[in-house]
Amino acid sequence: MAMWFARSRNLVSILRQNLGLSATLIKRNHSSPRPVFTNYQLSSRVFLDPSTSFRHESTAVETQPDLVQQSDHEDDAQELDFPGGKVGYTSEMKFIPESSSRRIPCYRVLNEHGKIISDSDFIPVSEKLAVRMYEQMATLQVMDHIFYEAQRQGRISFYLTSVGEEAINIASAAALSPEDVVLPQYREPGVLLWRGFTLEEFANQCFGNKADYGKGRQMPIHYGSNQHNYFTVSSPIATQLPQAAGVGYALKMEKKNACAVTFIGDGGTSEGDFHAGLNFAAVMEAPVVFICRNNGWAISTHISEQFRSDGIVVKGQAYGIRSIRVDGNDALAVYSAVRSAREMAVTEQRPVLIEAMTYRVGHHSTSDDSTKYREADEIQYWKMSRNPVNRFKKWVEDNGWWSEEDESKLRSSTRKQLLQAIQAAEKWEKQPLTELFNDVYDVKTKNLEEQEVGLKALVEKQPQDYPTGFHI
Amino acid sequence: MWGILRRSAVDGGGFSASSLRRTRFSLVSARSYAAGSKEMTVRDALNSAIDEEMSADPKVFVMGEEVGQYQGAYKITKGLLEKYGPERVYDTPITEAGFTGIGVGAAYAGLKPVVEFMTFNFSMQAIDHIINSAAKSNYMSAGQINVPIVFRGPNGAAAGVGAQHSQCYAAWYASVPGLKVLAPYSAEDARGLLKAAIRDPDPVVFLENELLYGESFPISEEALDSSFCLPIGKAKIEREGKDVTITTFSKMVGFALKAAEKLAEEGISAEVINLRSIRPLDRATINASVRKTSRLVTVEEGFPQHGVCAEICASVVEESFSYLDAPVERIAGADVPMPYAANLERLALPQVEDIVRAAKRACYRSK
């Protein structure tokens, strides 16, 4: 039997005396963090009523702590409405801690020895797909090595490797459909490789020659290809994040069965555009998959100097975005996570955040020497013991799908193909002068036409001032 | 078929204390053709332009703070939410960087966003997306990624809004290859140029003026037609003259026309050129005019150093040096962040008297 009690403590004690109630007394307990009624063996729900009338009500215990007022204040009987919805009250002043006692765990499928961990959830990968994934990861490794050396030899001006992040590159690409629009940061050439960009095409972009789809307009590694739904790499960090939300919005408006996929590093999440991009994608309910490659370093800035949160995955919920942390060096885990995220993004029309944990084995770029700010031992450890390519290789080999012979054949043929591509790209002529003035606008404006005419005339008049082989 | 009629004594009566009064010669008394001549405020001109372009092309959509439910911070997008729905008239969270980035991404993917900045002063929070993404993408991608986006909003000084709400960004944006920069003056300019901007496949920065929104201008039937469009890169000679050329854009066109009236009383015939397009700049029209008059006064509201006037001056010196009979006169805003107090604000902006004095100096009529 429940009693209606008056609010004030005084009244309660009066009633207590008057009604002789013992166990069923609501006591205001400052020290208890939990809803008061659970401290008592209540068999009924009790309401505090400002009036002094009593009503008997008999109900079973309900787990609605937010409806049971714990303070004596009259206001607590009001609707707990604020703009943004209903929220429960608490009389206990408690700050949410700055960090959780346990970090968000990392999803992985393969252990370090390339064995599937028992009871793993994952999407099975066929032999054909697995072999292709491995081949591409190895190709990416060879490509990075050779182009890096070419830069060191002075043949290209700049290069940026993805060493250590091959699993993220290839496995994420394998999990997407070709219609998904990719907005890369800059350490994802593997996605383009997967989609069919050839080694020759990579070389042409790096050399900025006549065959370069970018027409020599961009520095090396700023690949882009409409045909492969891979937007041209743009140097300012994180600008691709709100742009991806915009692409997602366009896909949503046109009801396409595709999503936008965009990549960012751990450092890039400090940019204002990260906040704008994620917040917006959530509000617009845009189908975007945000993949953060948390590789520990932003040039020389270690993540401990980049943020104080538990990485990036915890930020997803702050924007109302579903998120997951995955072992970025585990190709099967990355594949499963990206594939699932993609499905969610498209079918539920919502953004998803994936934090892929990994390590940047290489220097930031050819303009960097990372041994200046980190231990060579640390780099070696990740390069040898935590290598994603070796790990996946073990699994593929254990399944009998790959042999050492295949390995050496692949590596030597890829190496040969790359060296040939570089030699050819180097020799290929550069863009003609007319390309200087094209594409500034859709149609050249008059002043550009005049400038082009003027420059052509000048080159013809003073050929000795221009390099040999320079053509109009 | 209507000819373009001139009405006498049109009083715009807008926000500024010195409201525009335009007196034009009427060829035929307005009364006998009263049913024909129409007037339109710049606000309505912009609204109708956006409405018609949205109606004609489903890829066009509007985005910005308060553009939907609130009907637009300056009511330029009034009625569009009701007509086209929230997907095409999108109220954004407060993040210029965010919604500009989104607009650019949407443009990359084939839509045609019209992004509103509450004022171009706030566009600075998004300027990376405008310059490094929108302006340069077509070039850097060798034509693979084009960005058919329009950035529009009030630019330059209003009345008593202080330094962070009063800067003119014409010179900043017009220095960037890859952007087109337009600055309308009249209702016809507003309609024709905004329609051209929305249809243009390149990114366009469309600089409006808050104080002009409420001004009414006569508008021709031709301009009211939904297919009406003005060419980008062509200036308009608002008033022909033979003694001195005055070039300017946006609100200053009104001031220049008033100055021309005052100069006419003193026997100086001024030619007033409304630039309409800051990039591409119509150097041909400007130079042709200077070659006719031999004197140039160039006027803008923005800061003097590296301004639009500096570019015009350089162009004229390069191309028409031997035709100049006097040094080029530049009238610009004071080289200070805009003060708030009304008297100081007035001193910080060009006034009709400044233009008159400059023209007289160019004509050797005064020191």
mmCIF file with all atom_site columns, C-alpha atoms in Angstrom, chain B residues 211-337:
data_model
loop_
_atom_site.group_PDB
_atom_site.id
_atom_site.type_symbol
_atom_site.label_atom_id
_atom_site.label_alt_id
_atom_site.label_comp_id
_atom_site.label_asym_id
_atom_site.label_entity_id
_atom_site.label_seq_id
_atom_site.pdbx_PDB_ins_code
_atom_site.Cartn_x
_atom_site.Cartn_y
_atom_site.Cartn_z
_atom_site.occupancy
_atom_site.B_iso_or_equiv
_atom_site.pdbx_formal_charge
_atom_site.auth_seq_id
_atom_site.auth_comp_id
_atom_site.auth_asym_id
_atom_site.auth_atom_id
_atom_site.pdbx_PDB_model_num
ATOM 1   C CA . LEU B 1 211 ? 21.573 49.673 -47.870 1.00 0.00 ? 211 LEU B CA 1
ATOM 2   C CA . LEU B 1 212 ? 20.491 49.042 -51.453 1.00 0.00 ? 212 LEU B CA 1
ATOM 3   C CA . TYR B 1 213 ? 18.123 46.197 -50.601 1.00 0.00 ? 213 TYR B CA 1
ATOM 4   C CA . GLY B 1 214 ? 15.239 48.544 -49.940 1.00 0.00 ? 214 GLY B CA 1
ATOM 5   C CA . GLU B 1 215 ? 15.944 50.872 -52.859 1.00 0.00 ? 215 GLU B CA 1
ATOM 6   C CA . SER B 1 216 ? 13.489 50.834 -55.733 1.00 0.00 ? 216 SER B CA 1
ATOM 7   C CA . PHE B 1 217 ? 14.598 51.138 -59.315 1.00 0.00 ? 217 PHE B CA 1
ATOM 8   C CA . PRO B 1 218 ? 12.687 51.166 -62.561 1.00 0.00 ? 218 PRO B CA 1
ATOM 9   C CA . ILE B 1 219 ? 12.777 47.841 -64.279 1.00 0.00 ? 219 ILE B CA 1
ATOM 10  C CA . SER B 1 220 ? 12.045 46.954 -67.864 1.00 0.00 ? 220 SER B CA 1
ATOM 11  C CA . GLU B 1 221 ? 9.757  44.188 -69.080 1.00 0.00 ? 221 GLU B CA 1
ATOM 12  C CA . GLU B 1 222 ? 12.766 42.548 -70.592 1.00 0.00 ? 222 GLU B CA 1
ATOM 13  C CA . ALA B 1 223 ? 14.429 42.421 -67.207 1.00 0.00 ? 223 ALA B CA 1
ATOM 14  C CA . LEU B 1 224 ? 11.317 40.904 -65.669 1.00 0.00 ? 224 LEU B CA 1
ATOM 15  C CA . ASP B 1 225 ? 11.356 37.988 -68.044 1.00 0.00 ? 225 ASP B CA 1
ATOM 16  C CA . SER B 1 226 ? 12.575 34.751 -66.483 1.00 0.00 ? 226 SER B CA 1
ATOM 17  C CA . SER B 1 227 ? 15.172 34.188 -69.161 1.00 0.00 ? 227 SER B CA 1
ATOM 18  C CA . PHE B 1 228 ? 16.769 37.597 -68.586 1.00 0.00 ? 228 PHE B CA 1
ATOM 19  C CA . CYS B 1 229 ? 20.465 37.516 -67.937 1.00 0.00 ? 229 CYS B CA 1
ATOM 20  C CA . LEU B 1 230 ? 23.268 40.070 -68.004 1.00 0.00 ? 230 LEU B CA 1
ATOM 21  C CA . PRO B 1 231 ? 26.715 39.230 -69.363 1.00 0.00 ? 231 PRO B CA 1
ATOM 22  C CA . ILE B 1 232 ? 29.473 38.750 -66.838 1.00 0.00 ? 232 ILE B CA 1
ATOM 23  C CA . GLY B 1 233 ? 32.473 40.970 -67.532 1.00 0.00 ? 233 GLY B CA 1
ATOM 24  C CA . LYS B 1 234 ? 30.632 43.910 -69.087 1.00 0.00 ? 234 LYS B CA 1
ATOM 25  C CA . ALA B 1 235 ? 30.392 47.279 -67.381 1.00 0.00 ? 235 ALA B CA 1
ATOM 26  C CA . LYS B 1 236 ? 27.468 49.618 -67.945 1.00 0.00 ? 236 LYS B CA 1
ATOM 27  C CA . ILE B 1 237 ? 27.686 53.270 -68.826 1.00 0.00 ? 237 ILE B CA 1
ATOM 28  C CA . GLU B 1 238 ? 25.043 54.699 -66.540 1.00 0.00 ? 238 GLU B CA 1
ATOM 29  C CA . ARG B 1 239 ? 25.427 58.220 -67.744 1.00 0.00 ? 239 ARG B CA 1
ATOM 30  C CA . GLU B 1 240 ? 27.303 59.413 -70.783 1.00 0.00 ? 240 GLU B CA 1
ATOM 31  C CA . GLY B 1 241 ? 29.649 62.360 -70.593 1.00 0.00 ? 241 GLY B CA 1
ATOM 32  C CA . LYS B 1 242 ? 32.693 63.862 -72.217 1.00 0.00 ? 242 LYS B CA 1
ATOM 33  C CA . ASP B 1 243 ? 34.828 65.647 -69.649 1.00 0.00 ? 243 ASP B CA 1
ATOM 34  C CA . VAL B 1 244 ? 35.726 63.101 -66.993 1.00 0.00 ? 244 VAL B CA 1
ATOM 35  C CA . THR B 1 245 ? 35.169 59.369 -66.425 1.00 0.00 ? 245 THR B CA 1
ATOM 36  C CA . ILE B 1 246 ? 33.967 58.215 -63.036 1.00 0.00 ? 246 ILE B CA 1
ATOM 37  C CA . THR B 1 247 ? 34.149 54.449 -62.456 1.00 0.00 ? 247 THR B CA 1
ATOM 38  C CA . THR B 1 248 ? 32.611 52.750 -59.492 1.00 0.00 ? 248 THR B CA 1
ATOM 39  C CA . PHE B 1 249 ? 30.412 49.885 -58.321 1.00 0.00 ? 249 PHE B CA 1
ATOM 40  C CA . SER B 1 250 ? 27.596 49.036 -55.945 1.00 0.00 ? 250 SER B CA 1
ATOM 41  C CA . LYS B 1 251 ? 26.241 51.794 -53.720 1.00 0.00 ? 251 LYS B CA 1
ATOM 42  C CA . MET B 1 252 ? 28.820 54.294 -54.918 1.00 0.00 ? 252 MET B CA 1
ATOM 43  C CA . VAL B 1 253 ? 27.172 54.278 -58.361 1.00 0.00 ? 253 VAL B CA 1
ATOM 44  C CA . GLY B 1 254 ? 24.283 56.205 -56.821 1.00 0.00 ? 254 GLY B CA 1
ATOM 45  C CA . PHE B 1 255 ? 26.691 58.664 -55.246 1.00 0.00 ? 255 PHE B CA 1
ATOM 46  C CA . ALA B 1 256 ? 28.559 59.067 -58.549 1.00 0.00 ? 256 ALA B CA 1
ATOM 47  C CA . LEU B 1 257 ? 25.335 59.796 -60.372 1.00 0.00 ? 257 LEU B CA 1
ATOM 48  C CA . LYS B 1 258 ? 24.460 62.468 -57.840 1.00 0.00 ? 258 LYS B CA 1
ATOM 49  C CA . ALA B 1 259 ? 27.961 63.900 -58.178 1.00 0.00 ? 259 ALA B CA 1
ATOM 50  C CA . ALA B 1 260 ? 27.489 63.957 -61.959 1.00 0.00 ? 260 ALA B CA 1
ATOM 51  C CA . GLU B 1 261 ? 24.332 66.021 -61.481 1.00 0.00 ? 261 GLU B CA 1
ATOM 52  C CA . LYS B 1 262 ? 26.221 68.523 -59.352 1.00 0.00 ? 262 LYS B CA 1
ATOM 53  C CA . LEU B 1 263 ? 29.087 68.641 -61.829 1.00 0.00 ? 263 LEU B CA 1
ATOM 54  C CA . ALA B 1 264 ? 26.681 69.232 -64.689 1.00 0.00 ? 264 ALA B CA 1
ATOM 55  C CA . GLU B 1 265 ? 25.491 72.369 -62.921 1.00 0.00 ? 265 GLU B CA 1
ATOM 56  C CA . GLU B 1 266 ? 29.050 73.607 -63.059 1.00 0.00 ? 266 GLU B CA 1
ATOM 57  C CA . GLY B 1 267 ? 29.488 72.728 -66.683 1.00 0.00 ? 267 GLY B CA 1
ATOM 58  C CA . ILE B 1 268 ? 31.421 69.514 -66.256 1.00 0.00 ? 268 ILE B CA 1
ATOM 59  C CA . SER B 1 269 ? 29.994 66.561 -68.138 1.00 0.00 ? 269 SER B CA 1
ATOM 60  C CA . ALA B 1 270 ? 30.868 63.371 -66.266 1.00 0.00 ? 270 ALA B CA 1
ATOM 61  C CA . GLU B 1 271 ? 30.590 59.842 -67.664 1.00 0.00 ? 271 GLU B CA 1
ATOM 62  C CA . VAL B 1 272 ? 29.593 57.380 -64.962 1.00 0.00 ? 272 VAL B CA 1
ATOM 63  C CA . ILE B 1 273 ? 30.560 53.738 -65.417 1.00 0.00 ? 273 ILE B CA 1
ATOM 64  C CA . ASN B 1 274 ? 28.908 51.074 -63.256 1.00 0.00 ? 274 ASN B CA 1
ATOM 65  C CA . LEU B 1 275 ? 31.514 48.293 -63.244 1.00 0.00 ? 275 LEU B CA 1
ATOM 66  C CA . ARG B 1 276 ? 28.993 45.488 -62.463 1.00 0.00 ? 276 ARG B CA 1
ATOM 67  C CA . SER B 1 277 ? 31.779 42.953 -62.792 1.00 0.00 ? 277 SER B CA 1
ATOM 68  C CA . ILE B 1 278 ? 34.945 43.347 -60.698 1.00 0.00 ? 278 ILE B CA 1
ATOM 69  C CA . ARG B 1 279 ? 36.494 40.148 -62.006 1.00 0.00 ? 279 ARG B CA 1
ATOM 70  C CA . PRO B 1 280 ? 36.677 39.936 -64.965 1.00 0.00 ? 280 PRO B CA 1
ATOM 71  C CA . LEU B 1 281 ? 37.113 43.691 -65.070 1.00 0.00 ? 281 LEU B CA 1
ATOM 72  C CA . ASP B 1 282 ? 35.804 45.386 -68.201 1.00 0.00 ? 282 ASP B CA 1
ATOM 73  C CA . ARG B 1 283 ? 39.056 47.130 -69.006 1.00 0.00 ? 283 ARG B CA 1
ATOM 74  C CA . ALA B 1 284 ? 37.953 47.764 -72.574 1.00 0.00 ? 284 ALA B CA 1
ATOM 75  C CA . THR B 1 285 ? 34.974 49.920 -71.577 1.00 0.00 ? 285 THR B CA 1
ATOM 76  C CA . ILE B 1 286 ? 36.966 51.784 -68.945 1.00 0.00 ? 286 ILE B CA 1
ATOM 77  C CA . ASN B 1 287 ? 39.838 52.518 -71.288 1.00 0.00 ? 287 ASN B CA 1
ATOM 78  C CA . ALA B 1 288 ? 37.567 53.498 -74.166 1.00 0.00 ? 288 ALA B CA 1
ATOM 79  C CA . SER B 1 289 ? 35.866 55.975 -71.864 1.00 0.00 ? 289 SER B CA 1
ATOM 80  C CA . VAL B 1 290 ? 39.159 57.413 -70.598 1.00 0.00 ? 290 VAL B CA 1
ATOM 81  C CA . ARG B 1 291 ? 40.416 57.766 -74.140 1.00 0.00 ? 291 ARG B CA 1
ATOM 82  C CA . LYS B 1 292 ? 37.298 59.832 -74.797 1.00 0.00 ? 292 LYS B CA 1
ATOM 83  C CA . THR B 1 293 ? 37.410 62.040 -71.688 1.00 0.00 ? 293 THR B CA 1
ATOM 84  C CA . SER B 1 294 ? 41.177 61.954 -70.851 1.00 0.00 ? 294 SER B CA 1
ATOM 85  C CA . ARG B 1 295 ? 40.436 62.106 -67.115 1.00 0.00 ? 295 ARG B CA 1
ATOM 86  C CA . LEU B 1 296 ? 39.626 59.444 -64.589 1.00 0.00 ? 296 LEU B CA 1
ATOM 87  C CA . VAL B 1 297 ? 38.154 59.459 -61.117 1.00 0.00 ? 297 VAL B CA 1
ATOM 88  C CA . THR B 1 298 ? 37.791 55.986 -59.671 1.00 0.00 ? 298 THR B CA 1
ATOM 89  C CA . VAL B 1 299 ? 35.616 55.464 -56.592 1.00 0.00 ? 299 VAL B CA 1
ATOM 90  C CA . GLU B 1 300 ? 35.130 52.618 -54.121 1.00 0.00 ? 300 GLU B CA 1
ATOM 91  C CA . GLU B 1 301 ? 33.928 52.207 -50.580 1.00 0.00 ? 301 GLU B CA 1
ATOM 92  C CA . GLY B 1 302 ? 36.646 49.807 -49.489 1.00 0.00 ? 302 GLY B CA 1
ATOM 93  C CA . PHE B 1 303 ? 40.113 50.390 -48.073 1.00 0.00 ? 303 PHE B CA 1
ATOM 94  C CA . PRO B 1 304 ? 42.445 52.297 -50.373 1.00 0.00 ? 304 PRO B CA 1
ATOM 95  C CA . GLN B 1 305 ? 45.573 50.161 -50.412 1.00 0.00 ? 305 GLN B CA 1
ATOM 96  C CA . HIS B 1 306 ? 45.517 47.407 -53.050 1.00 0.00 ? 306 HIS B CA 1
ATOM 97  C CA . GLY B 1 307 ? 41.906 48.246 -53.849 1.00 0.00 ? 307 GLY B CA 1
ATOM 98  C CA . VAL B 1 308 ? 39.795 47.934 -56.982 1.00 0.00 ? 308 VAL B CA 1
ATOM 99  C CA . CYS B 1 309 ? 40.639 51.561 -57.786 1.00 0.00 ? 309 CYS B CA 1
ATOM 100 C CA . ALA B 1 310 ? 44.347 50.731 -57.716 1.00 0.00 ? 310 ALA B CA 1
ATOM 101 C CA . GLU B 1 311 ? 43.799 48.022 -60.325 1.00 0.00 ? 311 GLU B CA 1
ATOM 102 C CA . ILE B 1 312 ? 41.764 50.346 -62.560 1.00 0.00 ? 312 ILE B CA 1
ATOM 103 C CA . CYS B 1 313 ? 44.383 53.049 -62.252 1.00 0.00 ? 313 CYS B CA 1
ATOM 104 C CA . ALA B 1 314 ? 47.131 50.591 -63.225 1.00 0.00 ? 314 ALA B CA 1
ATOM 105 C CA . SER B 1 315 ? 45.126 49.346 -66.175 1.00 0.00 ? 315 SER B CA 1
ATOM 106 C CA . VAL B 1 316 ? 44.504 52.852 -67.484 1.00 0.00 ? 316 VAL B CA 1
ATOM 107 C CA . VAL B 1 317 ? 48.123 53.924 -67.016 1.00 0.00 ? 317 VAL B CA 1
ATOM 108 C CA . GLU B 1 318 ? 49.276 50.791 -68.861 1.00 0.00 ? 318 GLU B CA 1
ATOM 109 C CA . GLU B 1 319 ? 46.853 51.056 -71.749 1.00 0.00 ? 319 GLU B CA 1
ATOM 110 C CA . SER B 1 320 ? 45.850 54.691 -72.122 1.00 0.00 ? 320 SER B CA 1
ATOM 111 C CA . PHE B 1 321 ? 48.768 56.629 -70.688 1.00 0.00 ? 321 PHE B CA 1
ATOM 112 C CA . SER B 1 322 ? 49.123 59.040 -73.562 1.00 0.00 ? 322 SER B CA 1
ATOM 113 C CA . TYR B 1 323 ? 45.439 59.877 -73.440 1.00 0.00 ? 323 TYR B CA 1
ATOM 114 C CA . LEU B 1 324 ? 45.484 61.042 -69.819 1.00 0.00 ? 324 LEU B CA 1
ATOM 115 C CA . ASP B 1 325 ? 45.466 64.777 -69.297 1.00 0.00 ? 325 ASP B CA 1
ATOM 116 C CA . ALA B 1 326 ? 45.592 64.599 -65.521 1.00 0.00 ? 326 ALA B CA 1
ATOM 117 C CA . PRO B 1 327 ? 46.692 62.161 -62.831 1.00 0.00 ? 327 PRO B CA 1
ATOM 118 C CA . VAL B 1 328 ? 44.141 59.507 -61.938 1.00 0.00 ? 328 VAL B CA 1
ATOM 119 C CA . GLU B 1 329 ? 42.093 60.388 -58.854 1.00 0.00 ? 329 GLU B CA 1
ATOM 120 C CA . ARG B 1 330 ? 41.237 57.627 -56.392 1.00 0.00 ? 330 ARG B CA 1
ATOM 121 C CA . ILE B 1 331 ? 38.431 58.022 -53.904 1.00 0.00 ? 331 ILE B CA 1
ATOM 122 C CA . ALA B 1 332 ? 38.212 55.201 -51.369 1.00 0.00 ? 332 ALA B CA 1
ATOM 123 C CA . GLY B 1 333 ? 37.180 54.609 -47.782 1.00 0.00 ? 333 GLY B CA 1
ATOM 124 C CA . ALA B 1 334 ? 39.433 55.886 -45.009 1.00 0.00 ? 334 ALA B CA 1
ATOM 125 C CA . ASP B 1 335 ? 42.370 53.670 -44.138 1.00 0.00 ? 335 ASP B CA 1
ATOM 126 C CA . VAL B 1 336 ? 40.913 52.800 -40.731 1.00 0.00 ? 336 VAL B CA 1
ATOM 127 C CA . PRO B 1 337 ? 38.654 50.053 -39.389 1.00 0.00 ? 337 PRO B CA 1
#
